[in-house]
Coordinates of C-alpha atoms (C1' of nucleotides) in Angstrom, one line a residue:
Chain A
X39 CA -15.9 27.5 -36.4
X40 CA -14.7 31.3 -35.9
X41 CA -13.1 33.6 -38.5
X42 CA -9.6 33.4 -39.5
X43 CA -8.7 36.8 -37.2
X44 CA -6.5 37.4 -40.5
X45 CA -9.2 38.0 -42.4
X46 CA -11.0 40.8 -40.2
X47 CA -7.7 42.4 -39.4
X48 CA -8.1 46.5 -39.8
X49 CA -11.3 46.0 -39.6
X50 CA -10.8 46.0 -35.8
X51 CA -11.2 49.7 -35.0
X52 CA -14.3 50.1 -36.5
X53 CA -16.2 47.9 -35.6
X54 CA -15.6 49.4 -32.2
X55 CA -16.4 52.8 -33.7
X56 CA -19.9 51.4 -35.0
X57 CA -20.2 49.8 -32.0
X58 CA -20.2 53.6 -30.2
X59 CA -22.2 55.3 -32.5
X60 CA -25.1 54.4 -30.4
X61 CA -23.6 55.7 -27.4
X62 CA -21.1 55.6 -24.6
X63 CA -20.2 51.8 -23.6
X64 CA -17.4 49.8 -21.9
X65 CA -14.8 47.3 -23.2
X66 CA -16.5 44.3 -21.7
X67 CA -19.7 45.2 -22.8
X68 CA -18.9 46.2 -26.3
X69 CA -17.2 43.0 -27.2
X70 CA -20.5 41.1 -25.9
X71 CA -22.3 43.3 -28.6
X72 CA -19.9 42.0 -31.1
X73 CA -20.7 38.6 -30.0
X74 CA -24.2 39.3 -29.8
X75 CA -24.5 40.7 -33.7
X76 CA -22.5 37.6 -34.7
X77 CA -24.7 35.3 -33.3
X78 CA -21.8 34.3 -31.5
X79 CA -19.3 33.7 -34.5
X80 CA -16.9 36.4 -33.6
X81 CA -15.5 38.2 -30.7
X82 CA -12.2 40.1 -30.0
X83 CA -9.5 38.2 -27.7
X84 CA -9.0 40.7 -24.8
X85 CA -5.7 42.1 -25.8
X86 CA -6.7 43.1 -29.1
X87 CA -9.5 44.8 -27.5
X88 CA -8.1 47.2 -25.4
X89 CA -5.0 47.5 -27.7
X90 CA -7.3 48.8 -30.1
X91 CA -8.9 51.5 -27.4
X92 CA -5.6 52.7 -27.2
X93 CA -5.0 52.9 -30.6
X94 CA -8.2 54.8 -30.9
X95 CA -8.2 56.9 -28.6
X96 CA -4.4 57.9 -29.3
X97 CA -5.7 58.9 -32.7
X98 CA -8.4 61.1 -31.6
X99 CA -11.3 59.0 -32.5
X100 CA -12.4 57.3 -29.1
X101 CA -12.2 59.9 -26.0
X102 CA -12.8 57.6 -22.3
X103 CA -13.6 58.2 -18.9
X104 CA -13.8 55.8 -15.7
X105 CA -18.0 55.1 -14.8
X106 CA -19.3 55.8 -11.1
X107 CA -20.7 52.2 -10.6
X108 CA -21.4 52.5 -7.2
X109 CA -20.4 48.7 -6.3
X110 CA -19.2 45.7 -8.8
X111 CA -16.0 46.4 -11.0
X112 CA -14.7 49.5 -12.3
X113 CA -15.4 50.2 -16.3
X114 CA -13.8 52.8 -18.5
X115 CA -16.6 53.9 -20.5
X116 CA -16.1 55.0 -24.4
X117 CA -17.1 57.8 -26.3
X118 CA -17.0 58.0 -30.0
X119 CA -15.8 61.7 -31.7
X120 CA -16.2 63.9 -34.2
X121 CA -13.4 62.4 -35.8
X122 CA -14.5 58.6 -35.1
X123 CA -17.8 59.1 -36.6
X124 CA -16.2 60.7 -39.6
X125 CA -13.3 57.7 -39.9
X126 CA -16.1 55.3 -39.3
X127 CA -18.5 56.6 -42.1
X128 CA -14.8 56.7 -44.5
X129 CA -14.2 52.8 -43.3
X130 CA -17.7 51.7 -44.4
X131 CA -17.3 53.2 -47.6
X132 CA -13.8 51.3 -48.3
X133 CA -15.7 48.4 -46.8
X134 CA -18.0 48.4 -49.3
X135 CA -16.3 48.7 -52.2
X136 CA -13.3 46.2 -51.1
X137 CA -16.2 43.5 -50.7
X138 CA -16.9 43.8 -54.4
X139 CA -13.1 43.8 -55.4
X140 CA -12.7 41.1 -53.3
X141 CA -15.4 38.7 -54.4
X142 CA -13.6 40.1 -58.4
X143 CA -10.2 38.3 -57.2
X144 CA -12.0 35.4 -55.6
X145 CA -13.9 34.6 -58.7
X146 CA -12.3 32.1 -61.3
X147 CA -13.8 34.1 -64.0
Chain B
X267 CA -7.7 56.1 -54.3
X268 CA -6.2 52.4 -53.7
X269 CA -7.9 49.8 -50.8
X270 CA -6.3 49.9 -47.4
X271 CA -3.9 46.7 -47.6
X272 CA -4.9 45.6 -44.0
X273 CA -8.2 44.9 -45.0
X274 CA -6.7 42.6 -47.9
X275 CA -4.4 40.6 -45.6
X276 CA -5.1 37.5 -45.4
X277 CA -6.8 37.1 -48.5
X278 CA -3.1 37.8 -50.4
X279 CA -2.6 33.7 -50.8
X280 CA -6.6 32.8 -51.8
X281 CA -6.3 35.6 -54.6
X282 CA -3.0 34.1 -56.0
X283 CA -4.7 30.5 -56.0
X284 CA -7.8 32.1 -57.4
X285 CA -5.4 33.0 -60.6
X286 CA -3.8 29.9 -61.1
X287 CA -7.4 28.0 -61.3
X288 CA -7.2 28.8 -64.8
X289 CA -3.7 27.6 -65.8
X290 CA 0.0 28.0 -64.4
X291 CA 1.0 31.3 -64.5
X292 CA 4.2 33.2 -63.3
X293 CA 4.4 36.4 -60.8
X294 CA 4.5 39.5 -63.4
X295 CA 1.3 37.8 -64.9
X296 CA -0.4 36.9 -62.2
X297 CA 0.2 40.5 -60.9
X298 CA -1.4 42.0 -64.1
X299 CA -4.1 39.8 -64.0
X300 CA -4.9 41.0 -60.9
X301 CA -4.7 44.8 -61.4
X302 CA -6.6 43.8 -64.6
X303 CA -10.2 42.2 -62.8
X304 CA -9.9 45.1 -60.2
X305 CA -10.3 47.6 -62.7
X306 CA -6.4 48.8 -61.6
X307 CA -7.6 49.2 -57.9
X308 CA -5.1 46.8 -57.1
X309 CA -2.2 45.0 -57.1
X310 CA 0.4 43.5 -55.0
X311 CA 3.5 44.7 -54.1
X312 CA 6.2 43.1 -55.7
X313 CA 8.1 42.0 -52.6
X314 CA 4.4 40.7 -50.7
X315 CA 3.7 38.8 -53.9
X316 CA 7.1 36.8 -54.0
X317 CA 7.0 36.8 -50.2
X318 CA 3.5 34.8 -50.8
X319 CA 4.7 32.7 -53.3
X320 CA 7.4 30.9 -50.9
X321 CA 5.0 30.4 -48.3
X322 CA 2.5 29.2 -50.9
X323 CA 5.5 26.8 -52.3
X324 CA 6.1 26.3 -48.4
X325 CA 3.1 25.1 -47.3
X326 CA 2.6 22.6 -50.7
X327 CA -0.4 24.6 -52.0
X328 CA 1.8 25.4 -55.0
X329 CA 4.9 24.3 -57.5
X330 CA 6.8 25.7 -59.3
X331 CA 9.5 25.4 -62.4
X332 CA 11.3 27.4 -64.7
X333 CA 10.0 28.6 -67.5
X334 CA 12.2 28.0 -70.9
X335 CA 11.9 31.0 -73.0
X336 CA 14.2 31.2 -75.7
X337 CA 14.9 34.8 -75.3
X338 CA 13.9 37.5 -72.6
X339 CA 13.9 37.5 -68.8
X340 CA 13.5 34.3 -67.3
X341 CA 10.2 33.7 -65.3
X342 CA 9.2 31.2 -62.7
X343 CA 5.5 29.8 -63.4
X344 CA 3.8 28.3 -60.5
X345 CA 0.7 25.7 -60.9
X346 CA -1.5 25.3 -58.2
X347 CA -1.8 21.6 -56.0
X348 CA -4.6 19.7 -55.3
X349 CA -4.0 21.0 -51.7
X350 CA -4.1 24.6 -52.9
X351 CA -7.6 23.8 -55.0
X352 CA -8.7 22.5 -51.5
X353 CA -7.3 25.4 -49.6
X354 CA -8.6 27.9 -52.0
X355 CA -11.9 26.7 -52.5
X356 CA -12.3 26.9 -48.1
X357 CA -11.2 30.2 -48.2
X358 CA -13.6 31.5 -50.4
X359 CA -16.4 29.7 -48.5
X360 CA -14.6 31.5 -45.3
X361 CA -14.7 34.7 -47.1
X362 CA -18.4 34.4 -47.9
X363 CA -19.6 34.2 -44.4
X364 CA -16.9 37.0 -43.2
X365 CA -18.3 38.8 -45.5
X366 CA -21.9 38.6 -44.1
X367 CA -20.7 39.2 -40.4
X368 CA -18.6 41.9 -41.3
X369 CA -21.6 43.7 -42.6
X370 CA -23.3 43.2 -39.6
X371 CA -20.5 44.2 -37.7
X372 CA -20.4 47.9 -40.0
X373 CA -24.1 48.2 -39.7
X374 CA -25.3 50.8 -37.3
X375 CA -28.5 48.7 -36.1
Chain C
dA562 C1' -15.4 29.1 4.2
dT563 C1' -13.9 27.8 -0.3
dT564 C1' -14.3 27.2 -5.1
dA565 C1' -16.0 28.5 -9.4
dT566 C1' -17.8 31.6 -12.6
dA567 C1' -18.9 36.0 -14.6
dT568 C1' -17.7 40.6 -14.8
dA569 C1' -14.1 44.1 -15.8
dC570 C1' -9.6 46.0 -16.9
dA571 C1' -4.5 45.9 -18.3
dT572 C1' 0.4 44.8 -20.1
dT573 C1' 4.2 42.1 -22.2
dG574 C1' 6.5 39.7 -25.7
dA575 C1' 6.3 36.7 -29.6
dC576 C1' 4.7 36.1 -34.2
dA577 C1' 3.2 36.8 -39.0
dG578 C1' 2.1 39.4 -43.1
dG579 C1' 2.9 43.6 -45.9
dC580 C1' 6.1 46.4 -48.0
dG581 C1' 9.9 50.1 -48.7
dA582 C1' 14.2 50.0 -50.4
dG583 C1' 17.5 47.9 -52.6
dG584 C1' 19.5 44.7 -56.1
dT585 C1' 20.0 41.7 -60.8
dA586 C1' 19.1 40.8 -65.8
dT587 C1' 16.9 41.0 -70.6
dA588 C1' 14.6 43.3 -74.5
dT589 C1' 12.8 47.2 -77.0
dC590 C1' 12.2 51.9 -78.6
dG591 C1' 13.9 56.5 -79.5
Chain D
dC1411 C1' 23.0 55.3 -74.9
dG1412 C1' 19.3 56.0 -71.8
dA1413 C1' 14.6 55.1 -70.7
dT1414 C1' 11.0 51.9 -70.1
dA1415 C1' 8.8 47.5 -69.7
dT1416 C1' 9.4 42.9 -68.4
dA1417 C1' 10.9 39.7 -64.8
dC1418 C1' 12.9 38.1 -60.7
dC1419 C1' 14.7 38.3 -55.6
dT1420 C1' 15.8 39.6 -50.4
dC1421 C1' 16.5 42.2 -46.0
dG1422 C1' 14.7 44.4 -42.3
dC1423 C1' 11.1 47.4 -40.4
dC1424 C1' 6.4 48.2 -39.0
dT1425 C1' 2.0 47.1 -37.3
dG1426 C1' -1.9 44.4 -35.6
dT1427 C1' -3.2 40.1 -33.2
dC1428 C1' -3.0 37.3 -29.2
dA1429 C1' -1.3 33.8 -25.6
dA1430 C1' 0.0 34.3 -21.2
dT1431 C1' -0.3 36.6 -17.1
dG1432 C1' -1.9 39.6 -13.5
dT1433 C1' -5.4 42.5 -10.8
dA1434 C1' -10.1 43.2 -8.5
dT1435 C1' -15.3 42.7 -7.5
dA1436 C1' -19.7 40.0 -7.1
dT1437 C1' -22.5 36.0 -7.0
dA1438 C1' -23.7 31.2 -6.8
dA1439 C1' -22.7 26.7 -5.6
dT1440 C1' -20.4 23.2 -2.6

DNA sequence: ATTATATACATTGACAGGCGAGGTATATCG
DNA sequence: CGATATACCTCGCCTGTCAATGTATATAAT
């Protein structure tokens, strides 16, 4: 059973940003990281994946380049910037403290 | 400094249910209630809480009736279903494990 | 050779939830 | 009489997700 996609929506961009932080990496391989630190529970459906590299990278947070894989398929690789890392510290902070205003309206108190 | 509302959609119907556990109650209440156990971090906006309510009503996890005050503005109380109990209580078990996989999602490992 | 699977990227259009802006009505306080 | 609090409601826009669809390379199986 996977997450209600509802649920983790705007959470989207960083994760991808925390996914960069320790270093450069590629659309296919980030979302197997995803999948990887879920233990398989979540990853992103391909279009919301590379809409949300746009997105980022639009807004100055993500910059990309193509690889020079000499054979195989092409990959755009990520960067994260200055302004990711910054955005990305900022989301974890609202992160946290949503979690505990959330599990305040979810408790019949 | 009020919580990003993407990162509460989704949760708008479970935190509605969570209010009426404790008795029928109508929107301005329910509202207050909620501003009231976040510490006045948040509250909904009026048209996504009436918005919420029809698709609650909608979707059978809630009733509702008219109130019969004899004097003052009318209000529309809503009581929660055996369906919403059911549908509450499996969101908040969804929200516990998002929660854990969202933190491993945010955690620079 | 052909088929299947994994890798790898990308776009389009539909859909759903949040909400700004607007509206209605009652009661109280100054 | 105007302001504020209570109390409800709807229309239409915006944004993020995703099913569907398409492209291309490499490997393993049939």
């Amino acid at each position: 059973m996977s997450i209600t996609s509802d649920t983790l929506r705007g959470h989207t961009d960083a994760i991808i940003l925390t996914r960069l932080l320790a270093g450069d990496s590629y659309g296919y391989a980030i979302n197997k990281g995803v999948q990887e630190c879920t233990g398989g529970a979540h990853s992103f459906k391909e279009a919301t994946l590379y809409t949300a590299f746009r997105r980022l990278e639009e807004n100055g947070l993500i910059r990309s380049y193509w690889g020079d894989e000499g054979s195989g398929a092409r990959r755009r690789y990520y960067a994260i910037t200055a302004e990711g890392r910054q955005a990305c510290r900022q989301h974890v902070e609202e992160w946290e403290s949503t979690k505990h205003l959330l599990d305040a309206m979810l408790s019949d108190a």
